PDB file of C-alpha atoms in Angstrom:
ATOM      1  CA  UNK A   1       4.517  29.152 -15.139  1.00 45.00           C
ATOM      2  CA  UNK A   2       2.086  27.035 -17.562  1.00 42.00           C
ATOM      3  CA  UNK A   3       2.123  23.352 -17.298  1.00 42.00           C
ATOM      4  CA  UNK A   4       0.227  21.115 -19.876  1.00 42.00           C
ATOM      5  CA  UNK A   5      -0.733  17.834 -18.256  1.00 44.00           C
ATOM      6  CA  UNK A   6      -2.881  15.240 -19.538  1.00 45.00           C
ATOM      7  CA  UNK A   7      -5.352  13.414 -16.942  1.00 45.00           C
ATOM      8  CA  UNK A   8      -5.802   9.479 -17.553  1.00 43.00           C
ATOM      9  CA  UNK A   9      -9.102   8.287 -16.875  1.00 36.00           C
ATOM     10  CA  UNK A  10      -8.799   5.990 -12.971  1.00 34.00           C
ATOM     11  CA  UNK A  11     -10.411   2.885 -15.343  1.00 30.00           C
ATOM     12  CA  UNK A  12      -7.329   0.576 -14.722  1.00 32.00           C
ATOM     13  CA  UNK A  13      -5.355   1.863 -12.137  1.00 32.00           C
ATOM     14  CA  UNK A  14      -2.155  -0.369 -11.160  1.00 29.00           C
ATOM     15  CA  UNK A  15      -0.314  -0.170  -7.699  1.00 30.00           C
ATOM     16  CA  UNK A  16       3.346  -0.508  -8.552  1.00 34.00           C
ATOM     17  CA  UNK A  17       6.213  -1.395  -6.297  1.00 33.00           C
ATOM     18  CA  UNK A  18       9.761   0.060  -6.432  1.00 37.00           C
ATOM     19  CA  UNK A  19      11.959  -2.596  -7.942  1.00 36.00           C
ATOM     20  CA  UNK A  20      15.085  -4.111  -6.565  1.00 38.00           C
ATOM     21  CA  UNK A  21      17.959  -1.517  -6.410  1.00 36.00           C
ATOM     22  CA  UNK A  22      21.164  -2.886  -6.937  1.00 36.00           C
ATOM     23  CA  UNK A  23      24.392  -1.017  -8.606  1.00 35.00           C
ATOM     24  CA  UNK A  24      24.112   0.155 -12.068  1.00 31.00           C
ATOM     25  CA  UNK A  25      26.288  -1.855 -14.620  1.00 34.00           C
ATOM     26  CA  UNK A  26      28.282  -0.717 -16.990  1.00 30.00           C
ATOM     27  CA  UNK A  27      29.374  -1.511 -20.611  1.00 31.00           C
ATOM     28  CA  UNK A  28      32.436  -2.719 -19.068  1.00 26.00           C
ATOM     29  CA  UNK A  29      30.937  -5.195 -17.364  1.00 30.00           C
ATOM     30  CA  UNK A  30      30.358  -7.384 -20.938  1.00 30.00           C
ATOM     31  CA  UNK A  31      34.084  -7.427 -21.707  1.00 28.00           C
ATOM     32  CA  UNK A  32      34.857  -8.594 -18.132  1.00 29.00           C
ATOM     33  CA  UNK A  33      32.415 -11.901 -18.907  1.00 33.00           C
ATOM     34  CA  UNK A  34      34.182 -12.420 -22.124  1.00 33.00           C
ATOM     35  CA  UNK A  35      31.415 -10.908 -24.137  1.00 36.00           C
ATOM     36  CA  UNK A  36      32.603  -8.996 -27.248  1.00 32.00           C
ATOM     37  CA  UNK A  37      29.921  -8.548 -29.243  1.00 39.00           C
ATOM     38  CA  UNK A  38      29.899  -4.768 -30.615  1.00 33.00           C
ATOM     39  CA  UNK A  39      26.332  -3.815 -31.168  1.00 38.00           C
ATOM     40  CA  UNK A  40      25.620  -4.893 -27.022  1.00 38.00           C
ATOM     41  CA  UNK A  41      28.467  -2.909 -25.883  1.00 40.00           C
ATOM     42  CA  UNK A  42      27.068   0.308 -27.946  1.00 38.00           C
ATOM     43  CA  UNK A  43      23.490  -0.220 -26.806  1.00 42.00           C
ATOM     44  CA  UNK A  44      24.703  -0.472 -23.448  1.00 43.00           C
ATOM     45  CA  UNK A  45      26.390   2.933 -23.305  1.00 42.00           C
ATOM     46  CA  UNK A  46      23.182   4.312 -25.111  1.00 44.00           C
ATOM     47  CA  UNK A  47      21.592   3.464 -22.195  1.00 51.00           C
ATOM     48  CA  UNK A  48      24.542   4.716 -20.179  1.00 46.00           C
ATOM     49  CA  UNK A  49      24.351   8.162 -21.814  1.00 46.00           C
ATOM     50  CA  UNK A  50      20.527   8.723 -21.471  1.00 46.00           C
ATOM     51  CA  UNK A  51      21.382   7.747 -17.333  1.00 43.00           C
ATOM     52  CA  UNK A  52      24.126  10.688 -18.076  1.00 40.00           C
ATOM     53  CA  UNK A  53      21.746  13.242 -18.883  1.00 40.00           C
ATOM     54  CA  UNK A  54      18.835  12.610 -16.562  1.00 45.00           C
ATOM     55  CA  UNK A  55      16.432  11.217 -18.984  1.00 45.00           C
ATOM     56  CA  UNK A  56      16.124   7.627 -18.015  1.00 54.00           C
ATOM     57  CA  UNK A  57      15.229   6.557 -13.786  1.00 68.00           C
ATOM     58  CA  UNK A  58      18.568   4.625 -12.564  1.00 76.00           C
ATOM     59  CA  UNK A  59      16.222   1.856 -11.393  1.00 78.00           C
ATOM     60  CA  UNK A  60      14.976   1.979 -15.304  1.00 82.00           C
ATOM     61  CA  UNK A  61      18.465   1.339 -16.399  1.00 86.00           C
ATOM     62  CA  UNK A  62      19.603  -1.237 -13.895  1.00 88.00           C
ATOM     63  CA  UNK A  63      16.467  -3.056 -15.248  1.00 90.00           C
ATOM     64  CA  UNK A  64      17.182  -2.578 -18.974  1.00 93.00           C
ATOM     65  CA  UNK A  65      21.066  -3.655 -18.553  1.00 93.00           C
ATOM     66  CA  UNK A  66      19.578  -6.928 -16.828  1.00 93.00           C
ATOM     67  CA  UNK A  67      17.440  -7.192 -19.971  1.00 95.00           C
ATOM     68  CA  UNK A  68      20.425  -6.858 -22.770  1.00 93.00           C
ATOM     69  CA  UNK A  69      22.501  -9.241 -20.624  1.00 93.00           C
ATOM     70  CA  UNK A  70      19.611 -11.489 -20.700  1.00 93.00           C
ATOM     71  CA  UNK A  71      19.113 -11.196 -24.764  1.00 92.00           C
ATOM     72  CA  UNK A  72      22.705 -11.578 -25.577  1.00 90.00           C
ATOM     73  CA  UNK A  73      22.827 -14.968 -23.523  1.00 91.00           C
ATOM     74  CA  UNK A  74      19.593 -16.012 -25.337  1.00 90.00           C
ATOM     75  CA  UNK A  75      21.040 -14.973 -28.985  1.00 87.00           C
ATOM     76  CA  UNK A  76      24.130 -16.776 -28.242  1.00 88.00           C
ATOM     77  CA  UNK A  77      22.268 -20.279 -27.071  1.00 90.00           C
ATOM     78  CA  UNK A  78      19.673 -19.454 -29.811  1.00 89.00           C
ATOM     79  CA  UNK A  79      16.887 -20.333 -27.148  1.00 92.00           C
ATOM     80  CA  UNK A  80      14.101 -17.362 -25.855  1.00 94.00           C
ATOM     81  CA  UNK A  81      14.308 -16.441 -22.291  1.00 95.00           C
ATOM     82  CA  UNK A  82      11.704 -14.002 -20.631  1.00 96.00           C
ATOM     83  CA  UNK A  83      11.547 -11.169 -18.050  1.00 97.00           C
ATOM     84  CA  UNK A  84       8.633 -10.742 -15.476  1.00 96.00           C
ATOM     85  CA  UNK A  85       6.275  -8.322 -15.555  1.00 97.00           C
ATOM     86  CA  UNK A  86       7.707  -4.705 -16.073  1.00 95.00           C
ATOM     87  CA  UNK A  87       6.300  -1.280 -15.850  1.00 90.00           C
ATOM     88  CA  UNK A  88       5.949   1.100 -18.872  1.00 86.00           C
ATOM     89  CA  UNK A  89       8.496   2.896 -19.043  1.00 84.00           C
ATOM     90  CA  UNK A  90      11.107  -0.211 -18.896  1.00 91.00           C
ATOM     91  CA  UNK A  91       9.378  -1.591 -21.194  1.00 93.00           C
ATOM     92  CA  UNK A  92       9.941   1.564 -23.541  1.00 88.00           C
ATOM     93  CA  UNK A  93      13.665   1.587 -22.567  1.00 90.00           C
ATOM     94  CA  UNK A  94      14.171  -1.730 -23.651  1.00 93.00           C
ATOM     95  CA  UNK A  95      12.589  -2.440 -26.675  1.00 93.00           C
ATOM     96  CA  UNK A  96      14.898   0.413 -27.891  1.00 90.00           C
ATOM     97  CA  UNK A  97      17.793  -0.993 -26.790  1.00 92.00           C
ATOM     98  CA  UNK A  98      17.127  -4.192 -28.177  1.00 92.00           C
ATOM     99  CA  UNK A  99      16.650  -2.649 -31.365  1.00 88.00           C
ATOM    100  CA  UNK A 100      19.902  -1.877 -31.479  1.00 86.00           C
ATOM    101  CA  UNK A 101      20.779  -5.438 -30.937  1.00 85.00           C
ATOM    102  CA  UNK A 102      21.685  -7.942 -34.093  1.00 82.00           C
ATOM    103  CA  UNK A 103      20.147 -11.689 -34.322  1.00 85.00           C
ATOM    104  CA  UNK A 104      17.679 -10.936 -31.342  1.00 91.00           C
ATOM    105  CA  UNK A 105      13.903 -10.669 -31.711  1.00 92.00           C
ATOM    106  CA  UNK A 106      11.956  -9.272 -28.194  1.00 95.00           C
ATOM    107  CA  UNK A 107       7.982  -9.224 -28.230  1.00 95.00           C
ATOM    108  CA  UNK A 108       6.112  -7.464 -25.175  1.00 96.00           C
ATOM    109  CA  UNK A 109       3.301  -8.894 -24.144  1.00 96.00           C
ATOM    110  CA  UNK A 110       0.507  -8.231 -20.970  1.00 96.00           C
ATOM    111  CA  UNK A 111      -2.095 -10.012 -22.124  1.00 96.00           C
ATOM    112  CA  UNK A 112      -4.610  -8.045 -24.078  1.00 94.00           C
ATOM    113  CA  UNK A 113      -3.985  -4.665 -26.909  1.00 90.00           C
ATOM    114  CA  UNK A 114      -3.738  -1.854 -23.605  1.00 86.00           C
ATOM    115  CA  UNK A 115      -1.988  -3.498 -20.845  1.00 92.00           C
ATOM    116  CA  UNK A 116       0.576  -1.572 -18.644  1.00 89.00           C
ATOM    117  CA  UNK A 117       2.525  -3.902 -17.103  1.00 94.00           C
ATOM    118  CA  UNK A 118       4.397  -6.082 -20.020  1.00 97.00           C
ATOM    119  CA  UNK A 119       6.930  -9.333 -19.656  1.00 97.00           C
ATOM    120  CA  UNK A 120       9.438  -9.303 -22.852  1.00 97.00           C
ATOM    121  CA  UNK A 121      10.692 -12.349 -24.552  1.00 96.00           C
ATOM    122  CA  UNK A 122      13.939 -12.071 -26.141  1.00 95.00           C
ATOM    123  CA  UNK A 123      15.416 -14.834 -28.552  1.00 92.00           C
ATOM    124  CA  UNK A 124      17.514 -15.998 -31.377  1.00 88.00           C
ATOM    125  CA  UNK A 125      14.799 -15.251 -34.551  1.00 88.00           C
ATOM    126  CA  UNK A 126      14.983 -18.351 -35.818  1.00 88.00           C
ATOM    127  CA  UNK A 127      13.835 -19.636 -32.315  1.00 87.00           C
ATOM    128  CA  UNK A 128      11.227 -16.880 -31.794  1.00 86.00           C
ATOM    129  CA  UNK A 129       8.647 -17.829 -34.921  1.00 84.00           C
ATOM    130  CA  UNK A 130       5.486 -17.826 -32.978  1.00 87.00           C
ATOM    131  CA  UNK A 131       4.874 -15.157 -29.590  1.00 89.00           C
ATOM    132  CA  UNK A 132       5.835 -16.986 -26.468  1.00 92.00           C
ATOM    133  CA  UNK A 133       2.844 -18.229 -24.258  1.00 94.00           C
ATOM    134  CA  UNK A 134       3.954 -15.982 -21.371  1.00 96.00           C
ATOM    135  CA  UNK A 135       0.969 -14.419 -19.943  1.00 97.00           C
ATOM    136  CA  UNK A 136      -2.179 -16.284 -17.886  1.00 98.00           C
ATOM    137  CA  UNK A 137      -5.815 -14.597 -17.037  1.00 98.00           C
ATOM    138  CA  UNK A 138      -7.820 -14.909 -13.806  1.00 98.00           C
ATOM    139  CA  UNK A 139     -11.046 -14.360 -12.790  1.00 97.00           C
ATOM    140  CA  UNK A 140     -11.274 -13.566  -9.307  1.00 97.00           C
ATOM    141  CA  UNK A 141     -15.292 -13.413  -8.603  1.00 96.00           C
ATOM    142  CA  UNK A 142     -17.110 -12.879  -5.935  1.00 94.00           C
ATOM    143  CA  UNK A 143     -20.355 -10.500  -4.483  1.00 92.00           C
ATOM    144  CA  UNK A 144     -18.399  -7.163  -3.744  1.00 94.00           C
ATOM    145  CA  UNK A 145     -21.859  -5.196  -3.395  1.00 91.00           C
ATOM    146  CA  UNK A 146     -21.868  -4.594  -0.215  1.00 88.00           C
ATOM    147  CA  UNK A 147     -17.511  -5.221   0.607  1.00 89.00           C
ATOM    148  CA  UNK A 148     -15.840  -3.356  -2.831  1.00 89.00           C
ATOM    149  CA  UNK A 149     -12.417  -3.497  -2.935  1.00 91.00           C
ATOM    150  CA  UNK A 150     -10.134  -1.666  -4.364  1.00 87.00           C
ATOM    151  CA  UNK A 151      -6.967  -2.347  -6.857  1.00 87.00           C
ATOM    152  CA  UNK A 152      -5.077  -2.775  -3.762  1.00 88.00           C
ATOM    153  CA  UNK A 153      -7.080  -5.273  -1.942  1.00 92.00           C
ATOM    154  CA  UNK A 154      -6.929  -7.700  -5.195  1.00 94.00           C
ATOM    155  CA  UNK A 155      -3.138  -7.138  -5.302  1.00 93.00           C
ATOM    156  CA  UNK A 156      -2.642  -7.461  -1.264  1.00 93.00           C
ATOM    157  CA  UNK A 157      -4.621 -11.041  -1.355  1.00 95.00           C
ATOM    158  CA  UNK A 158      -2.334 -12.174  -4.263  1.00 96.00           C
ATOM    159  CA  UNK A 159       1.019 -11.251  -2.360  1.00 95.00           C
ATOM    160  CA  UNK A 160      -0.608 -12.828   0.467  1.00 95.00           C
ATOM    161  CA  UNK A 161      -0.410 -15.641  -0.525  1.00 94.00           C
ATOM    162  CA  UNK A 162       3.165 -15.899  -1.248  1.00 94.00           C
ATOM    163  CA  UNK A 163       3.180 -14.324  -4.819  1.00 95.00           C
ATOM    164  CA  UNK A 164       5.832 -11.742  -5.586  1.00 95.00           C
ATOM    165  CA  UNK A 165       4.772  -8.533  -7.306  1.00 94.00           C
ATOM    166  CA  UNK A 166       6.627  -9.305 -10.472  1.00 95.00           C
ATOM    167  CA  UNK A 167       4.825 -12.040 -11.316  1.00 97.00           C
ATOM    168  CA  UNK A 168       1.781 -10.258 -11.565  1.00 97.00           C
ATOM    169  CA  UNK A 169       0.625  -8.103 -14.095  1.00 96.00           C
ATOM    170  CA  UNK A 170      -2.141  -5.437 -15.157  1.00 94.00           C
ATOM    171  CA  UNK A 171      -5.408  -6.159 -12.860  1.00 94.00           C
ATOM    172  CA  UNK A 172      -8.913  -4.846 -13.992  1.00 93.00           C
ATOM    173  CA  UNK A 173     -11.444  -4.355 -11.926  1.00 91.00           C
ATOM    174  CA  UNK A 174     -15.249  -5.429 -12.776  1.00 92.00           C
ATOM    175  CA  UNK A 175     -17.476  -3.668 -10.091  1.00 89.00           C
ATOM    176  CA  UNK A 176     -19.467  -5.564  -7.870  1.00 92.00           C
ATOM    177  CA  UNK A 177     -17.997  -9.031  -9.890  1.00 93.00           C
ATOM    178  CA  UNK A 178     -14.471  -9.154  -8.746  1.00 95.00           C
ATOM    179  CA  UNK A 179     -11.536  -8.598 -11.027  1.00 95.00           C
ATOM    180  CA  UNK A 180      -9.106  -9.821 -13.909  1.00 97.00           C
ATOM    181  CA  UNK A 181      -5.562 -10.640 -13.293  1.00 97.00           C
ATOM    182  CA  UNK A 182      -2.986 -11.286 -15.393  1.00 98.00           C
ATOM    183  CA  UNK A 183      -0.428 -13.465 -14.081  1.00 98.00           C
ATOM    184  CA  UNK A 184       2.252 -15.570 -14.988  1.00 97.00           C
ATOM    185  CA  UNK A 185       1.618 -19.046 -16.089  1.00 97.00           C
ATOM    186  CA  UNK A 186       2.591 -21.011 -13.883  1.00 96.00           C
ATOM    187  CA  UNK A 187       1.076 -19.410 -10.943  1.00 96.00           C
ATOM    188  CA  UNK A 188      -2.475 -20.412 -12.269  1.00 97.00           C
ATOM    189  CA  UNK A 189      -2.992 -23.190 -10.699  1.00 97.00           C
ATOM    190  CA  UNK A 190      -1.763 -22.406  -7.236  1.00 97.00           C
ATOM    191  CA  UNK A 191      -3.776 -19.215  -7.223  1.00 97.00           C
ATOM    192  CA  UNK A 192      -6.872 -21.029  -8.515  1.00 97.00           C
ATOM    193  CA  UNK A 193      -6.227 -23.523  -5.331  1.00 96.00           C
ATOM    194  CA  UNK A 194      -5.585 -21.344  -2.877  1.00 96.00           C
ATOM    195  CA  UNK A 195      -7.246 -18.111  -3.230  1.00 96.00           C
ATOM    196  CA  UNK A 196     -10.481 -17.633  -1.089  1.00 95.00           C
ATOM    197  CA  UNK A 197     -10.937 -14.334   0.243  1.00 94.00           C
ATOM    198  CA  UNK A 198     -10.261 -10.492  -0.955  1.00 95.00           C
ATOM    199  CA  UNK A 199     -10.703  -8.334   2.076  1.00 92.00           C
ATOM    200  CA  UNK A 200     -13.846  -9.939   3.564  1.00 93.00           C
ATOM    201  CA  UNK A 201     -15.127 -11.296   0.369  1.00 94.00           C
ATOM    202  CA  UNK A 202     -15.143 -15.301  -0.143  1.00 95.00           C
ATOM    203  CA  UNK A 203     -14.383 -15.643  -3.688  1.00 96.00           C
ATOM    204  CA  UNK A 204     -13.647 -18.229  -6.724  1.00 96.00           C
ATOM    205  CA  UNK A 205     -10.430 -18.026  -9.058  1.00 97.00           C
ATOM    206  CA  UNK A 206     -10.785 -19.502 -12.512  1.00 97.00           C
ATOM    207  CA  UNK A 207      -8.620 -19.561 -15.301  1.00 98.00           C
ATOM    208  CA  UNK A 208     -10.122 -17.370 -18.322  1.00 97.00           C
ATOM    209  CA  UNK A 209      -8.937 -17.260 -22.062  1.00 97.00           C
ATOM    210  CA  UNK A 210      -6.647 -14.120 -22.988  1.00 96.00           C
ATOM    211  CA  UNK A 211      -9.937 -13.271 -25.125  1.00 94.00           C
ATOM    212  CA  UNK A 212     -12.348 -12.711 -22.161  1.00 95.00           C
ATOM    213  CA  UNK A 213     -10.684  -9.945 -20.939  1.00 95.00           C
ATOM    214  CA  UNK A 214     -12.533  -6.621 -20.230  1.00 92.00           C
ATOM    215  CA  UNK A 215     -11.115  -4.057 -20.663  1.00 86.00           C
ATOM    216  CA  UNK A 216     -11.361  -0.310 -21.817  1.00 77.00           C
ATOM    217  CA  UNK A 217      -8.876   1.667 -23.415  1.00 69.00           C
ATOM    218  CA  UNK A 218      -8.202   5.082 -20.849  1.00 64.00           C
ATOM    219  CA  UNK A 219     -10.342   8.166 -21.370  1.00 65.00           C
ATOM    220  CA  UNK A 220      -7.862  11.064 -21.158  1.00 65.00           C
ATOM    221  CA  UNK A 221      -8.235  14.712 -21.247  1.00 68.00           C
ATOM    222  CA  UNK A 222      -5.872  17.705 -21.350  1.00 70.00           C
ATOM    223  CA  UNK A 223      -5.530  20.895 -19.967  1.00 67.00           C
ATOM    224  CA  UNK A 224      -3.557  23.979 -18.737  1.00 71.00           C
ATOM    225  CA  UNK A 225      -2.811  24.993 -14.937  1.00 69.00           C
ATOM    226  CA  UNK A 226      -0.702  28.420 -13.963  1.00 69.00           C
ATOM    227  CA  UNK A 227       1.645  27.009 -10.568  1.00 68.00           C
ATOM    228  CA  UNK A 228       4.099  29.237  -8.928  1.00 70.00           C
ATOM    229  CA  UNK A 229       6.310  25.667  -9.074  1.00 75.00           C
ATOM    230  CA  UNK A 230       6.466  22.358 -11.105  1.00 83.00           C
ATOM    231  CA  UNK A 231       6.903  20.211  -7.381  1.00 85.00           C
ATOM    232  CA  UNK A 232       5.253  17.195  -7.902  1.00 86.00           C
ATOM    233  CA  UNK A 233       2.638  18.212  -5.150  1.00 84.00           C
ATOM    234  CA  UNK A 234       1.650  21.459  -6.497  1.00 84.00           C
ATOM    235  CA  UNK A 235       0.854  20.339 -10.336  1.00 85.00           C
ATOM    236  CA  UNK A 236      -0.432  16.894  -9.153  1.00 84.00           C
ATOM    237  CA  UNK A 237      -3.055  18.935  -6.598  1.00 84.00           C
ATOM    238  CA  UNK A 238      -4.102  20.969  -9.714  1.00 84.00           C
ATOM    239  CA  UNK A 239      -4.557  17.963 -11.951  1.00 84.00           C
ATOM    240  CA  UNK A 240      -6.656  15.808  -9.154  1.00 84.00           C
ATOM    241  CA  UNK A 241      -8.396  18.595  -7.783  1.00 86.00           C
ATOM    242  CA  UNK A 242      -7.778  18.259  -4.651  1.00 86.00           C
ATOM    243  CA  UNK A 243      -5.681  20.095  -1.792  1.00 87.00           C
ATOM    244  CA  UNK A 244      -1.628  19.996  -1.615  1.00 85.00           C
ATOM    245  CA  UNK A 245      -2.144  19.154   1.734  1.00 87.00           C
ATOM    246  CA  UNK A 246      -4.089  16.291   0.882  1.00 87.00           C
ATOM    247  CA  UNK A 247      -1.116  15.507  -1.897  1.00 84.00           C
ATOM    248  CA  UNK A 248       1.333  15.820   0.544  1.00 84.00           C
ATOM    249  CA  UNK A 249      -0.538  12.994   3.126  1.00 84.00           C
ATOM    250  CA  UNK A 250      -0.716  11.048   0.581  1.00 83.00           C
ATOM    251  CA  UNK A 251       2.945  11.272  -0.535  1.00 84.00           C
ATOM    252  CA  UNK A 252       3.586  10.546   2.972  1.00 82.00           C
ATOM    253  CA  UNK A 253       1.529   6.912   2.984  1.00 76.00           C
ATOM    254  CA  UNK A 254       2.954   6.030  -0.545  1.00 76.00           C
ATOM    255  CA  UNK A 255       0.385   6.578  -2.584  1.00 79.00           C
ATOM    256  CA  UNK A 256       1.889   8.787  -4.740  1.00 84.00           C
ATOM    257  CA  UNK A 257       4.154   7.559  -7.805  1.00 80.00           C
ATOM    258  CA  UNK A 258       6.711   9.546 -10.434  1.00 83.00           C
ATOM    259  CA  UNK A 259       7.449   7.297 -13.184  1.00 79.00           C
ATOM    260  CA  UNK A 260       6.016   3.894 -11.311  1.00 72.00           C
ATOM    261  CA  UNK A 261       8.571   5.040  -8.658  1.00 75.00           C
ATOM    262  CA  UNK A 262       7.081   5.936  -4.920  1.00 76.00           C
ATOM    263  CA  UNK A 263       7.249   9.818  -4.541  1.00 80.00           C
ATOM    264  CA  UNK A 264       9.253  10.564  -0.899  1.00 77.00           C
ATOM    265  CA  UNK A 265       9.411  14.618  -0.782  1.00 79.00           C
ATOM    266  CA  UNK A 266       6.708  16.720  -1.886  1.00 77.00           C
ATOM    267  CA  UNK A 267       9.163  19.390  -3.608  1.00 80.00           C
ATOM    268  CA  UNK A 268       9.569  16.744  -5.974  1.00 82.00           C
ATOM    269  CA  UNK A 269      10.621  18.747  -9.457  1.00 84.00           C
ATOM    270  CA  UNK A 270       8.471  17.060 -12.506  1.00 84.00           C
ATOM    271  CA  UNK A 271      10.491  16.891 -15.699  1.00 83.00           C
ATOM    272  CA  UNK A 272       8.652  16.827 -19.066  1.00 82.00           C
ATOM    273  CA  UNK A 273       7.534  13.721 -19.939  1.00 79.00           C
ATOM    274  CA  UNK A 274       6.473  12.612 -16.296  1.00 83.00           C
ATOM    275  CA  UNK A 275       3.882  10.743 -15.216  1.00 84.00           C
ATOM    276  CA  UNK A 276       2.337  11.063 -11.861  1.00 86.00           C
ATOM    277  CA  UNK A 277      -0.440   8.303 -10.385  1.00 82.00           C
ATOM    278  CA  UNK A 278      -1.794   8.583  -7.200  1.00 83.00           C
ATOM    279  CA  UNK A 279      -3.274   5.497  -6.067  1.00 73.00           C
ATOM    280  CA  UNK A 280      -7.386   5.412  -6.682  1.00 66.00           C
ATOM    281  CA  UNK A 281      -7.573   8.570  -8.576  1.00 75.00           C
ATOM    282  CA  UNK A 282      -5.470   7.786 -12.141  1.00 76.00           C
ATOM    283  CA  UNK A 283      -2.477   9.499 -13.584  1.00 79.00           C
ATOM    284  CA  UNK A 284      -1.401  12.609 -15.063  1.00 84.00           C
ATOM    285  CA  UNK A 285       1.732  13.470 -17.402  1.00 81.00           C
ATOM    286  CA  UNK A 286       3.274  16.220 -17.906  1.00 79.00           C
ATOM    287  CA  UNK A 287       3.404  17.521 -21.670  1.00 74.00           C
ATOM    288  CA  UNK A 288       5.407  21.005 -21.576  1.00 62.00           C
ATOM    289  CA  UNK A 289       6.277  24.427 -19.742  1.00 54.00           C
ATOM    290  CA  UNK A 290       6.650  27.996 -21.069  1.00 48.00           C
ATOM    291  CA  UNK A 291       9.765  28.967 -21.948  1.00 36.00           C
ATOM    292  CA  UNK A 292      12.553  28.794 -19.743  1.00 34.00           C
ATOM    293  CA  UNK A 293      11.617  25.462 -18.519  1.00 34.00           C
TER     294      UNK A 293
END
């Protein structure tokens, strides 16, 4: 069979951890609180249905319920609460929902026009008349010409030092110069105090303005590949150009991801619409299939 996938450019590749699992909610869960209003109930079982039919991740809608709870309390004390960092395709999930929503405004923001990883403020309108200050930059610099490091050595020294994943968002690398993070606010100061190494590397952590990040939007290019199967490692070995057995090591150290979600089995099945990253190399999505799939 024919698979069209489209091959992003590795420019700004993002390690993403699996989120929190925790039982999905349901629409019944805003009468038991005492919450009546109608239009959160039906976006609710919106999301619900799309959880039916095997469109939406369960950890996407656990996320996105957490979300609509969130903008309902915020409508109702007309203040503007805000989410950490989320990946793409929460994001996406919510904003629709929220759409749905009446007297709530929600704004995404990651810091600069292409970023990935987005936090969402959601508020009363009349308390939401400018976009929430919700996103920090960092310069980590520092000579990486003889010791680079990768996306993952930025992101490991940040956890190391006590940070939790989802209060960090896209980071760009620069080369031989270091990186650009963007963080939460009010981690800026205790990163800028207590970050000194990446790997090996001694290095300096300033604040930067919002407008000095680099960045490039994603080259991408397209194309066609005949597989006897749409498992995750035999398009994704097509797309990277590399070996299934390769793929499948790689599955095996978790550095392969289906929708920001860690990969476990190589027979993985990839439904339209999926995208595929595989840590250092970019990400591919999958467009279509001939017919009968």
């Amino acid at each position: 069979m024919a698979a069209a996938v489209a091959l992003a450019s590795p420019l700004r590749r993002l390690l993403h951890l699996p989120f929190p699992r925790r039982a999905i909610p349901t629409p019944l869960r805003f009468f038991a609180r005492g919450r009546c209003d109608l239009a959160l109930v039906v976006s609710a079982a919106a999301v619900g249905d799309s959880s039916a039919k095997g469109s939406v991740h369960r950890h996407v809608i656990e996320e996105v319920m957490d979300i609509l709870d969130m903008a309902q309390r915020a409508s109702q004390r007309r203040d503007v609460f805000h989410t950490s960092f989320l990946t793409p395709p929460i994001i996406a999930e919510a904003m629709l929902a929220i759409e749905k929503l009446a007297g709530i405004k929600a704004v995404a923001q990651g810091g600069y026009p292409q970023a990935e990883r987005c936090r969402i403020s959601v508020g009363h309108p009349d308390s939401m008349r400018s976009d929430p200050d919700v996103v920090a930059a960092l310069s980590i610099s520092g000579n990486f010409r003889l010791e680079p490091c990768s996306h993952g050595d930025f992101l490991g020294a940040i956890l190391g030092a006590g940070i939790t994943r989802e209060k960090v968002g896209d980071i760009l690398l620069q080369g031989e110069r270091g990186a650009q993070v963007l963080v939460d606010p009010e981690l800026v100061d205790y990163l800028t105090s207590t970050l000194e190494k990446v790997g090996k590397v001694g290095v300096s952590c300033t604040q930067i303005p919002l407008l000095a990040i680099e960045y490039e939007p994603p080259r991408t290019k397209s194309f066609k590949t005949v597989e006897s199967s749409l498992r995750v490692d035999a398009v994704a070995s097509a797309g990277f150009k590399i070996s299934r057995t390769k793929l499948g090591s790689m599955i095996s150290s978790g550095d392969v991801r289906v929708n920001w979600s860690l990969v476990s089995k190589s027979g993985a099945t990839l439904k339209a619409g999926d995208v595929v990253s595989v840590s250092g190399m970019g990400r591919l999505k999958r467009h279509s299939t001939s017919a009968g799939f």
